Tab-separated table of C-alpha atoms in Angstrom:
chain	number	residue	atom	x	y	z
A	1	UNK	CA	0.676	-3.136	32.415
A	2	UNK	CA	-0.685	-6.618	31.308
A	3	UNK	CA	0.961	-9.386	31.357
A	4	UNK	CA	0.446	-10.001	27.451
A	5	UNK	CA	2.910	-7.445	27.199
A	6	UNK	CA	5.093	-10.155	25.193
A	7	UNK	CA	2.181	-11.616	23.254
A	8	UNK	CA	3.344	-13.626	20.393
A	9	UNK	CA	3.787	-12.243	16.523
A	10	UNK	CA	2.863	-14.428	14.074
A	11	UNK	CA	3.280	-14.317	9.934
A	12	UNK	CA	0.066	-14.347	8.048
A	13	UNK	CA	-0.018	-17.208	5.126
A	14	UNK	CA	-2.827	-18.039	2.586
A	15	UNK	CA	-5.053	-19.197	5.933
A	16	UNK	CA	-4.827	-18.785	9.559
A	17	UNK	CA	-3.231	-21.391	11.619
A	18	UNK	CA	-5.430	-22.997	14.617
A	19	UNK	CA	-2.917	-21.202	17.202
A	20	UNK	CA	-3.457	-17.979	15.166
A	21	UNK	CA	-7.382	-18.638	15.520
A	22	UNK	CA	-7.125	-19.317	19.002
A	23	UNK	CA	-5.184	-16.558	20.126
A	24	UNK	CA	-7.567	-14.076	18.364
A	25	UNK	CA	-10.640	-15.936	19.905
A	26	UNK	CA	-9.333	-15.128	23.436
A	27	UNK	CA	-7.514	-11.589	23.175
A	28	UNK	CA	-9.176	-10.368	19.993
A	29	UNK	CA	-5.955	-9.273	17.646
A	30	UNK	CA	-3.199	-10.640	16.363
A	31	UNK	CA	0.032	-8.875	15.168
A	32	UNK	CA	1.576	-10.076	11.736
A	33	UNK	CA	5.591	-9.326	11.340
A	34	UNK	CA	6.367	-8.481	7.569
A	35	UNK	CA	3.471	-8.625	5.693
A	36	UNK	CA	5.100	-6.132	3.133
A	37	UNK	CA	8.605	-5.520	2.225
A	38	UNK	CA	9.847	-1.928	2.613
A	39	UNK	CA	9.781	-1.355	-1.543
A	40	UNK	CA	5.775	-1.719	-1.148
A	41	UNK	CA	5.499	0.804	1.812
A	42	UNK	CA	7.588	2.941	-0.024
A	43	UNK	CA	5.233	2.584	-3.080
A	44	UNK	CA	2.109	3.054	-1.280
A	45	UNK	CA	3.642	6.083	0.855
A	46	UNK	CA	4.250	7.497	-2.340
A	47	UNK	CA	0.895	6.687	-3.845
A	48	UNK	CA	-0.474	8.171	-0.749
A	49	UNK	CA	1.347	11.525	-0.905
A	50	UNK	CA	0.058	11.588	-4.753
A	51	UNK	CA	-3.770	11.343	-3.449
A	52	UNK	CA	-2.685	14.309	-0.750
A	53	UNK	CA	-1.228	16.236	-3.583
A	54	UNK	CA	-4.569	15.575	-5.738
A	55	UNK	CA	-6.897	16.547	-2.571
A	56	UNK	CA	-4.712	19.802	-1.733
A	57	UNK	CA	-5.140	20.970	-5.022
A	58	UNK	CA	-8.730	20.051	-5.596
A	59	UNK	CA	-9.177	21.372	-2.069
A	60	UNK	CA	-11.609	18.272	-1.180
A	61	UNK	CA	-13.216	18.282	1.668
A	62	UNK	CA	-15.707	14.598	1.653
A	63	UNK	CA	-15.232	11.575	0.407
A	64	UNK	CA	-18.468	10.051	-0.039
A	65	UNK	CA	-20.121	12.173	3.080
A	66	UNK	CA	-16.672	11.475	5.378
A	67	UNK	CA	-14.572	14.758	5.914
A	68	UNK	CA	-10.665	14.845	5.658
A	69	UNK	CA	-8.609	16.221	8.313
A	70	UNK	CA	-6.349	18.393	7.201
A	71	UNK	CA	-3.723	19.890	9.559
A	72	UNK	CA	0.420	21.342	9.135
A	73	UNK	CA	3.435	18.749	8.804
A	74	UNK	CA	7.120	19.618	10.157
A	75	UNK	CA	7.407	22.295	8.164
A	76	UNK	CA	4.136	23.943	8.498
A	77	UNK	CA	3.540	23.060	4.986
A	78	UNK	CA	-0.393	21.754	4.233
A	79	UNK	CA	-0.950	17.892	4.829
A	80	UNK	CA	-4.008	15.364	5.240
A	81	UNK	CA	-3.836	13.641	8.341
A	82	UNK	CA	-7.008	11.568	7.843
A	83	UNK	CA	-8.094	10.132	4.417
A	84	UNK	CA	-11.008	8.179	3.832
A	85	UNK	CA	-11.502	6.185	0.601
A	86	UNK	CA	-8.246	6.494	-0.714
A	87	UNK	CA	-8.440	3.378	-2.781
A	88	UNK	CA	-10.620	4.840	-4.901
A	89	UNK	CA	-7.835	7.333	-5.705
A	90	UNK	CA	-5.233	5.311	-6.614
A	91	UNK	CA	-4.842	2.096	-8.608
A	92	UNK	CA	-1.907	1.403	-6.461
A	93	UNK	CA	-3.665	1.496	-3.389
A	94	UNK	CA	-6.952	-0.105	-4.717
A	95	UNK	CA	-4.429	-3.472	-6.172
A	96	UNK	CA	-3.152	-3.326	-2.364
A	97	UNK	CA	-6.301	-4.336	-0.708
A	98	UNK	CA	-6.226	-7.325	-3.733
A	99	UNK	CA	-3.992	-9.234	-1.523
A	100	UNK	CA	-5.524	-12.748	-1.186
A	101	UNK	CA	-4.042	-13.118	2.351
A	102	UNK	CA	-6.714	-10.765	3.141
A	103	UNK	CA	-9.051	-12.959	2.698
A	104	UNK	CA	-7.178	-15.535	4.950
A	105	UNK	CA	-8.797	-12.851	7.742
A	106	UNK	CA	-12.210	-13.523	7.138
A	107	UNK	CA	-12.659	-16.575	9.703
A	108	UNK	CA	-11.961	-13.908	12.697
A	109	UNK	CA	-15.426	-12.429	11.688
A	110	UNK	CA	-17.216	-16.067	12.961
A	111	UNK	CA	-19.572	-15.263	10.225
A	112	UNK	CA	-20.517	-15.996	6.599
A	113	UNK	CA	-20.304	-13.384	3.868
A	114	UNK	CA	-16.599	-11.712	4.881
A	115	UNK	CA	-15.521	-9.562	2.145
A	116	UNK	CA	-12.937	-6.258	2.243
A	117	UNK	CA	-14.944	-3.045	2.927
A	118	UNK	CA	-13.683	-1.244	-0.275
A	119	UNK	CA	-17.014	1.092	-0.411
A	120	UNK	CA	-17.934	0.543	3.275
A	121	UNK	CA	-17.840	2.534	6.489
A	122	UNK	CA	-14.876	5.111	5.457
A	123	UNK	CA	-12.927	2.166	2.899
A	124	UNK	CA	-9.672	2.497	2.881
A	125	UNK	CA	-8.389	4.928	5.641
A	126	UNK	CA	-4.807	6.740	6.215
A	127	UNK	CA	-4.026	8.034	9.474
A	128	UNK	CA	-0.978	10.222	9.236
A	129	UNK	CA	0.279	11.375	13.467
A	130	UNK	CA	2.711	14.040	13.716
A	131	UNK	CA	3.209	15.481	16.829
A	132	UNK	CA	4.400	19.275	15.893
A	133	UNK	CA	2.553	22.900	16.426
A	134	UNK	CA	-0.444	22.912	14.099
A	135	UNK	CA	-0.624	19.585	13.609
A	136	UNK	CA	-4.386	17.798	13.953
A	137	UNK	CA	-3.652	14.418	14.359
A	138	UNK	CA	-1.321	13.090	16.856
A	139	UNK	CA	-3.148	10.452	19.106
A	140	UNK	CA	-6.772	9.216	19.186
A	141	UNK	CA	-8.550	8.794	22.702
A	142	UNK	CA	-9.953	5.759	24.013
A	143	UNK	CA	-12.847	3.978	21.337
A	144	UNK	CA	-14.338	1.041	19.989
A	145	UNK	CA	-15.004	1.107	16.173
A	146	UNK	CA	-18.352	-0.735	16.896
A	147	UNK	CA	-20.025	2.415	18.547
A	148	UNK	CA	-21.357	3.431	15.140
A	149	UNK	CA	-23.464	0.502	14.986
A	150	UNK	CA	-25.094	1.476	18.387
A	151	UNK	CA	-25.470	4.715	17.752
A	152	UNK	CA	-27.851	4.263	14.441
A	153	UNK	CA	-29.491	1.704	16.532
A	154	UNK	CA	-28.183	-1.260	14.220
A	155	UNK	CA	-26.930	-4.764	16.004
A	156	UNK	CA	-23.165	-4.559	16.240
A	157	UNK	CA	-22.255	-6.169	13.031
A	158	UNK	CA	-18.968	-8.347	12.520
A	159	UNK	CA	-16.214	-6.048	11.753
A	160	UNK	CA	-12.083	-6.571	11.956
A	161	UNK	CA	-9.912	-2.979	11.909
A	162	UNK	CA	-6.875	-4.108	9.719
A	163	UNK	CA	-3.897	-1.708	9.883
A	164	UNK	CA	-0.969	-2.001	7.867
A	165	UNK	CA	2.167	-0.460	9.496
A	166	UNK	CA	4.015	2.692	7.154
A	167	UNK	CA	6.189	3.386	9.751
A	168	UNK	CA	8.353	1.164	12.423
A	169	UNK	CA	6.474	2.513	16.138
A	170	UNK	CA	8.407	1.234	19.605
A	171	UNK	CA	6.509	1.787	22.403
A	172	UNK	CA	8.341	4.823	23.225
A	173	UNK	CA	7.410	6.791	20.397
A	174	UNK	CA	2.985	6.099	21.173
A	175	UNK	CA	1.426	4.227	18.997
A	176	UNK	CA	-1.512	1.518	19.115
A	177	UNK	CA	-2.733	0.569	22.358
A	178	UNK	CA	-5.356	-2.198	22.794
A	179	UNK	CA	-7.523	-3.822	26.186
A	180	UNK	CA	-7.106	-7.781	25.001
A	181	UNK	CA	-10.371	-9.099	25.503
A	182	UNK	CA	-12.935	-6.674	25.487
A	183	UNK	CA	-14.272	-7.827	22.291
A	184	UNK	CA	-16.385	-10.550	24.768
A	185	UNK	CA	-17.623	-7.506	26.835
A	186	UNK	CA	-20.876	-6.630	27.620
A	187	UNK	CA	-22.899	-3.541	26.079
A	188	UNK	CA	-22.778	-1.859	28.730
A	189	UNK	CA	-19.324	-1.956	28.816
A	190	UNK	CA	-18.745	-0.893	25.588
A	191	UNK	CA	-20.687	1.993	25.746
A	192	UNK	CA	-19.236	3.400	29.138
A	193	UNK	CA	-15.807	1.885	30.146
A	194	UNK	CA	-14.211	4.689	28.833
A	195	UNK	CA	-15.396	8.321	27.705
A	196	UNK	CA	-14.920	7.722	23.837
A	197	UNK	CA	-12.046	9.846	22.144
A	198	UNK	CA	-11.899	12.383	25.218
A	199	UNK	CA	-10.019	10.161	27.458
A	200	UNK	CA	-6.050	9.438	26.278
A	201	UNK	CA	-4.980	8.408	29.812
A	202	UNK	CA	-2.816	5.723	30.634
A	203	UNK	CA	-4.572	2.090	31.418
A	204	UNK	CA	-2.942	-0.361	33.559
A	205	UNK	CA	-4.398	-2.972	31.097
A	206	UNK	CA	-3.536	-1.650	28.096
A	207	UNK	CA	-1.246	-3.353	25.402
A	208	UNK	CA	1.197	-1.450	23.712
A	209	UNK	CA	1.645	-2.771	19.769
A	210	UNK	CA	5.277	-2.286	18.547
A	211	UNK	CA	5.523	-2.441	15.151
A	212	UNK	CA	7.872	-2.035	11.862
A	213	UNK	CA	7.307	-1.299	8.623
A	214	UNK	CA	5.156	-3.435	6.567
A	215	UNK	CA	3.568	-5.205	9.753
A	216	UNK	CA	0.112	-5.920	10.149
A	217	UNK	CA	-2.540	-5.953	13.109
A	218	UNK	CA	-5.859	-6.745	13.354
A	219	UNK	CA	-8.446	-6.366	15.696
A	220	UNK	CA	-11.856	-7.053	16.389
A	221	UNK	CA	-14.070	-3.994	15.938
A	222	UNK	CA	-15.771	-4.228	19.687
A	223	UNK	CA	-12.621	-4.116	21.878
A	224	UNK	CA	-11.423	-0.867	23.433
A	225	UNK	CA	-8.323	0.811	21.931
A	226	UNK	CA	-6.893	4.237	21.383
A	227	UNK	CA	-3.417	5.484	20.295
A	228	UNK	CA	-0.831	7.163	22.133
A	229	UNK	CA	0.274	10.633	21.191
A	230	UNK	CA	4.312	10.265	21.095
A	231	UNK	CA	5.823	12.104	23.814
A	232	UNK	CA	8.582	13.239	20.807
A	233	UNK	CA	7.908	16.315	18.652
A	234	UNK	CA	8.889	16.902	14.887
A	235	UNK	CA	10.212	14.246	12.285
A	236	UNK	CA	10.571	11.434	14.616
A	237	UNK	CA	6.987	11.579	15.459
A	238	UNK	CA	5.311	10.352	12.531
A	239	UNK	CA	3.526	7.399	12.386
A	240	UNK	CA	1.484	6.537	9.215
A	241	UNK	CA	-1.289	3.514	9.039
A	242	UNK	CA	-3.440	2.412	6.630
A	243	UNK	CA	-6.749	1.189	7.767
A	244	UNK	CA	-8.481	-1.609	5.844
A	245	UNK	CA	-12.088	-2.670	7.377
A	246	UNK	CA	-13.023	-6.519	6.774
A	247	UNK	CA	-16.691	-7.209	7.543
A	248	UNK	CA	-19.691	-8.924	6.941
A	249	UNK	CA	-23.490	-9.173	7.229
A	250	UNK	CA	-25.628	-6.613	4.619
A	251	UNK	CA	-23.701	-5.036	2.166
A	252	UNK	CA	-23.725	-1.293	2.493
A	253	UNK	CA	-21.774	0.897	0.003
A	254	UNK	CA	-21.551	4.720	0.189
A	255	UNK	CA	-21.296	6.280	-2.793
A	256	UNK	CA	-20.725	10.762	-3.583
A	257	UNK	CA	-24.535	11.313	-2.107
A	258	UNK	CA	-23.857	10.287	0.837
A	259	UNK	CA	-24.769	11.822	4.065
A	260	UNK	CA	-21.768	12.618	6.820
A	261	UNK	CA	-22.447	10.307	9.610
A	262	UNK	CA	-23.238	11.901	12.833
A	263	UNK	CA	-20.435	10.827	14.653
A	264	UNK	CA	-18.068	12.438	12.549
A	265	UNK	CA	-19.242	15.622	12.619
A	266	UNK	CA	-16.989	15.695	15.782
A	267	UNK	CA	-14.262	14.564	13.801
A	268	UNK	CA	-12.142	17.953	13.868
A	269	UNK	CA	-12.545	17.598	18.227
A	270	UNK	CA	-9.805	14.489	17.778
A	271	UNK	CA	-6.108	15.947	18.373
């Protein structure tokens, strides 16, 4: 396993520090302790189950052309594993991604025009892992967020995955799992070190991101990363992450018309 295995955690202020910089520059992420006290992830878990609630009875099924994944909790009951654009569902959520320190991010993108990507790529995302029998979501094979870009024949465009931590996840229990310094790869790389979201396997240079509740990571949108399914079943399985995207270059909003991006089409294939 690498030998950043220890890599340092740092505590975001109102703008990064030149070790914070540096670090990122090299490995591409950084891990924040505490961003948020446990009475805000409590708030937002709540304001997040109040946005299932609304979707479950509404039965939606797209947010702006992305699907939700649905899929069975503990109990068996009905939950959504996978919302996209949830901000725009809750003012608690939307005042969230207000946070100036967000902003404090936008250096990491080494170009002009960094903003929060409130009605870009999928906005604000919740992942919700449980690892029980009819669950749909409980790890996410190998990736990079920037294939999307590629795909539509676009140049990769500066792009930070933010993830704030709802739950605490040790090592032991899966969770994030990053390859420091592919973000400086080549294309070719990118596009065939791994075979995207089929391969979960184990990689000797893989990272493993322990975190608590109310921490923050971030990582550059071109480096390889996946998460672990935990090898524990029921309750002490869940994991829960919101996903902020920071980015820059042209501005490009989706709105109720539209269309589901290819690449998500395979969406209900990730387990």
């Amino acid at each position: 396993m690498s030998s950043l295995q220890n890599y340092p955690r740092f505590t975001l202020g109102s703008a990064l520090t030149a070790e914070q910089l540096a670090f990122f520059q090299k490995h591409g992420f950084l891990h924040f302790k505490g961003f948020a006290d446990l009475s805000t992830v409590q708030r937002l878990l709540r304001a997040s189950e109040q946005v299932q609630q609304q979707w479950l009875t509404d039965g939606v099924q797209k947010v702006n052309g992305v699907p939700i994944k649905y899929g069975k909790d503990v109990d068996g009951s009905p939950i959504v594993q996978r919302f996209a654009f949830a901000n725009h569902y809750s003012p608690e959520l939307r005042e969230f991604l207000d946070d100036p320190r967000f902003q404090a991010l936008f250096p990491l993108l080494e170009a002009p025009g960094g903003r929060v990507g409130i009605n870009e790529k999928d906005g604000l995302v919740i992942n919700h892992y449980v690892n029980v029998p009819g669950s749909e979501f409980s790890q996410m094979g190998w990736h990079t967020d920037s294939l999307r870009d590629v795909f539509y024949g676009k140049r990769i465009g500066p792009m930070l995955n933010v993830g704030f931590h709802l739950d605490g996840t040790p090592a032991t229990n899966g969770g994030l799992r990053l390859i420091a310094g592919t973000h400086r790869q080549p294309l070719r790389e990118m596009l065939f070190r791994k075979k995207y979201y089929k391969d979960v396997s184990y990689d000797p240079n893989e990272i493993a991101v322990e975190t608590e509740a109310g921490d923050l990571t971030v990582h550059d949108g071109r480096m390889w990363h996946r998460v672990a399914q935990s090898p524990l079943v029921g309750e002490v399985s869940r994991r829960r992450v919101m996903y902020i995207p920071i980015l820059a270059g042209k501005y490009q909003p989706k709105s109720e018309n539209s269309p589901t991006p290819f690449y998500l089409r395979f969406l209900h294939l990730v387990k």
